[in-house]
Amino acid sequence: MSRMHGGTASAAARIEDVFELRLIVEVAAAERAALRRGDDDLRAIGAALATMDAALAGAGDGAMADDAFHCAIAAASGNPLIGRFVEFVGQEFSVSRQPTWSPGGVGAGLAQASQDEHRALFRAIEAGDPCAARAAAERHLAAVAGRLGVDLPSLGGAFSRQEAGDG
């Protein structure tokens, strides 16, 4: 199904596409990171988390640290192709994080809500719990999308329909 309008993707369809791709890639990366992360990976993820905390404390822009957080998780997956893919689409993914870290987003509590979800994701990866990491990543992305008015189906619903032959 293509969501094209007049030969180009509408802005709404484009952000939906970005969130759908993030959901597919980042949820799997988080699951694998929980299984494969090392101490250096945990330090990198934790450093990005701390930088976002500092941005919140100073009402600064934590978007670059948010990018670094998700890139560190991709690197921690242990699959260099996942890390390279996330870097390759980084510009697209970064655009989806900008509203959360804009002055309006910080003021409306979007960044704090996202940071709380980041912390839960970090704890699951740190604990080495792939199911919890997967669930935390999916909850985070669905919540962020929802806060931005993007309707994002869950992975379970999308994949179970296809597996049942309905997709």
PDB file of N, CA, C and O in Angstrom, residues 37-52 64-76 122:
ATOM      1  N   ARG A  37      24.804  -7.052  24.668  1.00  0.00           N
ATOM      2  CA  ARG A  37      25.515  -5.841  25.084  1.00  0.00           C
ATOM      3  C   ARG A  37      26.677  -6.171  26.007  1.00  0.00           C
ATOM      4  O   ARG A  37      26.642  -7.126  26.772  1.00  0.00           O
ATOM      5  N   GLY A  38      27.702  -5.335  25.877  1.00  0.00           N
ATOM      6  CA  GLY A  38      28.854  -5.440  26.769  1.00  0.00           C
ATOM      7  C   GLY A  38      28.919  -4.214  27.654  1.00  0.00           C
ATOM      8  O   GLY A  38      28.075  -3.309  27.561  1.00  0.00           O
ATOM      9  N   ASP A  39      29.938  -4.163  28.475  1.00  0.00           N
ATOM     10  CA  ASP A  39      30.091  -3.031  29.389  1.00  0.00           C
ATOM     11  C   ASP A  39      30.260  -1.711  28.639  1.00  0.00           C
ATOM     12  O   ASP A  39      29.702  -0.692  29.050  1.00  0.00           O
ATOM     13  N   ASP A  40      31.037  -1.714  27.561  1.00  0.00           N
ATOM     14  CA  ASP A  40      31.224  -0.487  26.784  1.00  0.00           C
ATOM     15  C   ASP A  40      29.906  -0.016  26.177  1.00  0.00           C
ATOM     16  O   ASP A  40      29.633   1.186  26.120  1.00  0.00           O
ATOM     17  N   ASP A  41      29.091  -0.968  25.733  1.00  0.00           N
ATOM     18  CA  ASP A  41      27.781  -0.619  25.172  1.00  0.00           C
ATOM     19  C   ASP A  41      26.905   0.040  26.237  1.00  0.00           C
ATOM     20  O   ASP A  41      26.264   1.063  25.972  1.00  0.00           O
ATOM     21  N   LEU A  42      26.883  -0.546  27.424  1.00  0.00           N
ATOM     22  CA  LEU A  42      26.068   0.018  28.501  1.00  0.00           C
ATOM     23  C   LEU A  42      26.545   1.417  28.868  1.00  0.00           C
ATOM     24  O   LEU A  42      25.735   2.306  29.141  1.00  0.00           O
ATOM     25  N   ARG A  43      27.865   1.627  28.852  1.00  0.00           N
ATOM     26  CA  ARG A  43      28.397   2.963  29.141  1.00  0.00           C
ATOM     27  C   ARG A  43      27.961   3.963  28.069  1.00  0.00           C
ATOM     28  O   ARG A  43      27.587   5.100  28.382  1.00  0.00           O
ATOM     29  N   ALA A  44      27.978   3.565  26.809  1.00  0.00           N
ATOM     30  CA  ALA A  44      27.583   4.470  25.718  1.00  0.00           C
ATOM     31  C   ALA A  44      26.090   4.812  25.801  1.00  0.00           C
ATOM     32  O   ALA A  44      25.698   5.977  25.643  1.00  0.00           O
ATOM     33  N   ILE A  45      25.271   3.808  26.052  1.00  0.00           N
ATOM     34  CA  ILE A  45      23.831   4.052  26.184  1.00  0.00           C
ATOM     35  C   ILE A  45      23.577   4.940  27.403  1.00  0.00           C
ATOM     36  O   ILE A  45      22.805   5.910  27.342  1.00  0.00           O
ATOM     37  N   GLY A  46      24.233   4.626  28.509  1.00  0.00           N
ATOM     38  CA  GLY A  46      24.077   5.407  29.734  1.00  0.00           C
ATOM     39  C   GLY A  46      24.552   6.845  29.580  1.00  0.00           C
ATOM     40  O   GLY A  46      23.941   7.772  30.123  1.00  0.00           O
ATOM     41  N   ALA A  47      25.630   7.050  28.830  1.00  0.00           N
ATOM     42  CA  ALA A  47      26.136   8.411  28.608  1.00  0.00           C
ATOM     43  C   ALA A  47      25.128   9.242  27.819  1.00  0.00           C
ATOM     44  O   ALA A  47      24.898  10.416  28.135  1.00  0.00           O
ATOM     45  N   ALA A  48      24.518   8.649  26.818  1.00  0.00           N
ATOM     46  CA  ALA A  48      23.500   9.369  26.043  1.00  0.00           C
ATOM     47  C   ALA A  48      22.299   9.692  26.927  1.00  0.00           C
ATOM     48  O   ALA A  48      21.735  10.786  26.852  1.00  0.00           O
ATOM     49  N   LEU A  49      21.923   8.763  27.777  1.00  0.00           N
ATOM     50  CA  LEU A  49      20.816   8.981  28.717  1.00  0.00           C
ATOM     51  C   LEU A  49      21.139  10.152  29.655  1.00  0.00           C
ATOM     52  O   LEU A  49      20.298  11.026  29.882  1.00  0.00           O
ATOM     53  N   ALA A  50      22.365  10.182  30.169  1.00  0.00           N
ATOM     54  CA  ALA A  50      22.784  11.266  31.065  1.00  0.00           C
ATOM     55  C   ALA A  50      22.798  12.609  30.346  1.00  0.00           C
ATOM     56  O   ALA A  50      22.428  13.639  30.928  1.00  0.00           O
ATOM     57  N   THR A  51      23.199  12.609  29.083  1.00  0.00           N
ATOM     58  CA  THR A  51      23.206  13.854  28.310  1.00  0.00           C
ATOM     59  C   THR A  51      21.783  14.363  28.108  1.00  0.00           C
ATOM     60  O   THR A  51      21.531  15.571  28.181  1.00  0.00           O
ATOM     61  N   MET A  52      20.844  13.453  27.875  1.00  0.00           N
ATOM     62  CA  MET A  52      19.448  13.871  27.757  1.00  0.00           C
ATOM     63  C   MET A  52      18.924  14.400  29.089  1.00  0.00           C
ATOM     64  O   MET A  52      18.181  15.380  29.119  1.00  0.00           O
ATOM     65  N   MET A  64      20.182  15.448  19.772  1.00  0.00           N
ATOM     66  CA  MET A  64      21.392  14.734  19.347  1.00  0.00           C
ATOM     67  C   MET A  64      21.718  13.592  20.296  1.00  0.00           C
ATOM     68  O   MET A  64      22.141  12.519  19.863  1.00  0.00           O
ATOM     69  N   ALA A  65      21.494  13.802  21.589  1.00  0.00           N
ATOM     70  CA  ALA A  65      21.722  12.730  22.560  1.00  0.00           C
ATOM     71  C   ALA A  65      20.694  11.616  22.377  1.00  0.00           C
ATOM     72  O   ALA A  65      21.012  10.441  22.564  1.00  0.00           O
ATOM     73  N   ASP A  66      19.468  11.985  22.003  1.00  0.00           N
ATOM     74  CA  ASP A  66      18.435  10.984  21.717  1.00  0.00           C
ATOM     75  C   ASP A  66      18.879  10.130  20.528  1.00  0.00           C
ATOM     76  O   ASP A  66      18.784   8.901  20.556  1.00  0.00           O
ATOM     77  N   ASP A  67      19.406  10.783  19.496  1.00  0.00           N
ATOM     78  CA  ASP A  67      19.954  10.041  18.353  1.00  0.00           C
ATOM     79  C   ASP A  67      21.069   9.103  18.816  1.00  0.00           C
ATOM     80  O   ASP A  67      21.104   7.923  18.432  1.00  0.00           O
ATOM     81  N   ALA A  68      21.978   9.624  19.648  1.00  0.00           N
ATOM     82  CA  ALA A  68      23.104   8.827  20.133  1.00  0.00           C
ATOM     83  C   ALA A  68      22.626   7.635  20.958  1.00  0.00           C
ATOM     84  O   ALA A  68      23.203   6.542  20.878  1.00  0.00           O
ATOM     85  N   PHE A  69      21.573   7.837  21.753  1.00  0.00           N
ATOM     86  CA  PHE A  69      21.010   6.765  22.567  1.00  0.00           C
ATOM     87  C   PHE A  69      20.559   5.608  21.677  1.00  0.00           C
ATOM     88  O   PHE A  69      20.924   4.451  21.908  1.00  0.00           O
ATOM     89  N   HIS A  70      19.791   5.923  20.654  1.00  0.00           N
ATOM     90  CA  HIS A  70      19.273   4.870  19.781  1.00  0.00           C
ATOM     91  C   HIS A  70      20.380   4.254  18.917  1.00  0.00           C
ATOM     92  O   HIS A  70      20.344   3.046  18.642  1.00  0.00           O
ATOM     93  N   CYS A  71      21.361   5.044  18.518  1.00  0.00           N
ATOM     94  CA  CYS A  71      22.509   4.497  17.773  1.00  0.00           C
ATOM     95  C   CYS A  71      23.329   3.564  18.660  1.00  0.00           C
ATOM     96  O   CYS A  71      23.814   2.523  18.191  1.00  0.00           O
ATOM     97  N   ALA A  72      23.485   3.922  19.937  1.00  0.00           N
ATOM     98  CA  ALA A  72      24.235   3.071  20.861  1.00  0.00           C
ATOM     99  C   ALA A  72      23.520   1.742  21.076  1.00  0.00           C
ATOM    100  O   ALA A  72      24.167   0.697  21.194  1.00  0.00           O
ATOM    101  N   ILE A  73      22.205   1.773  21.121  1.00  0.00           N
ATOM    102  CA  ILE A  73      21.450   0.525  21.245  1.00  0.00           C
ATOM    103  C   ILE A  73      21.645  -0.328  19.994  1.00  0.00           C
ATOM    104  O   ILE A  73      21.866  -1.534  20.080  1.00  0.00           O
ATOM    105  N   ALA A  74      21.592   0.301  18.825  1.00  0.00           N
ATOM    106  CA  ALA A  74      21.816  -0.440  17.576  1.00  0.00           C
ATOM    107  C   ALA A  74      23.212  -1.061  17.565  1.00  0.00           C
ATOM    108  O   ALA A  74      23.380  -2.224  17.173  1.00  0.00           O
ATOM    109  N   ALA A  75      24.207  -0.308  18.015  1.00  0.00           N
ATOM    110  CA  ALA A  75      25.571  -0.843  18.074  1.00  0.00           C
ATOM    111  C   ALA A  75      25.658  -1.997  19.070  1.00  0.00           C
ATOM    112  O   ALA A  75      26.355  -2.990  18.828  1.00  0.00           O
ATOM    113  N   ALA A  76      24.933  -1.886  20.170  1.00  0.00           N
ATOM    114  CA  ALA A  76      24.949  -2.930  21.202  1.00  0.00           C
ATOM    115  C   ALA A  76      24.259  -4.207  20.738  1.00  0.00           C
ATOM    116  O   ALA A  76      24.408  -5.255  21.375  1.00  0.00           O
ATOM    117  N   PHE A 122      16.610   1.297  28.872  1.00  0.00           N
ATOM    118  CA  PHE A 122      17.977   1.075  29.336  1.00  0.00           C
ATOM    119  C   PHE A 122      18.017   0.011  30.429  1.00  0.00           C
ATOM    120  O   PHE A 122      18.864  -0.884  30.407  1.00  0.00           O
TER     121      PHE A 122
END
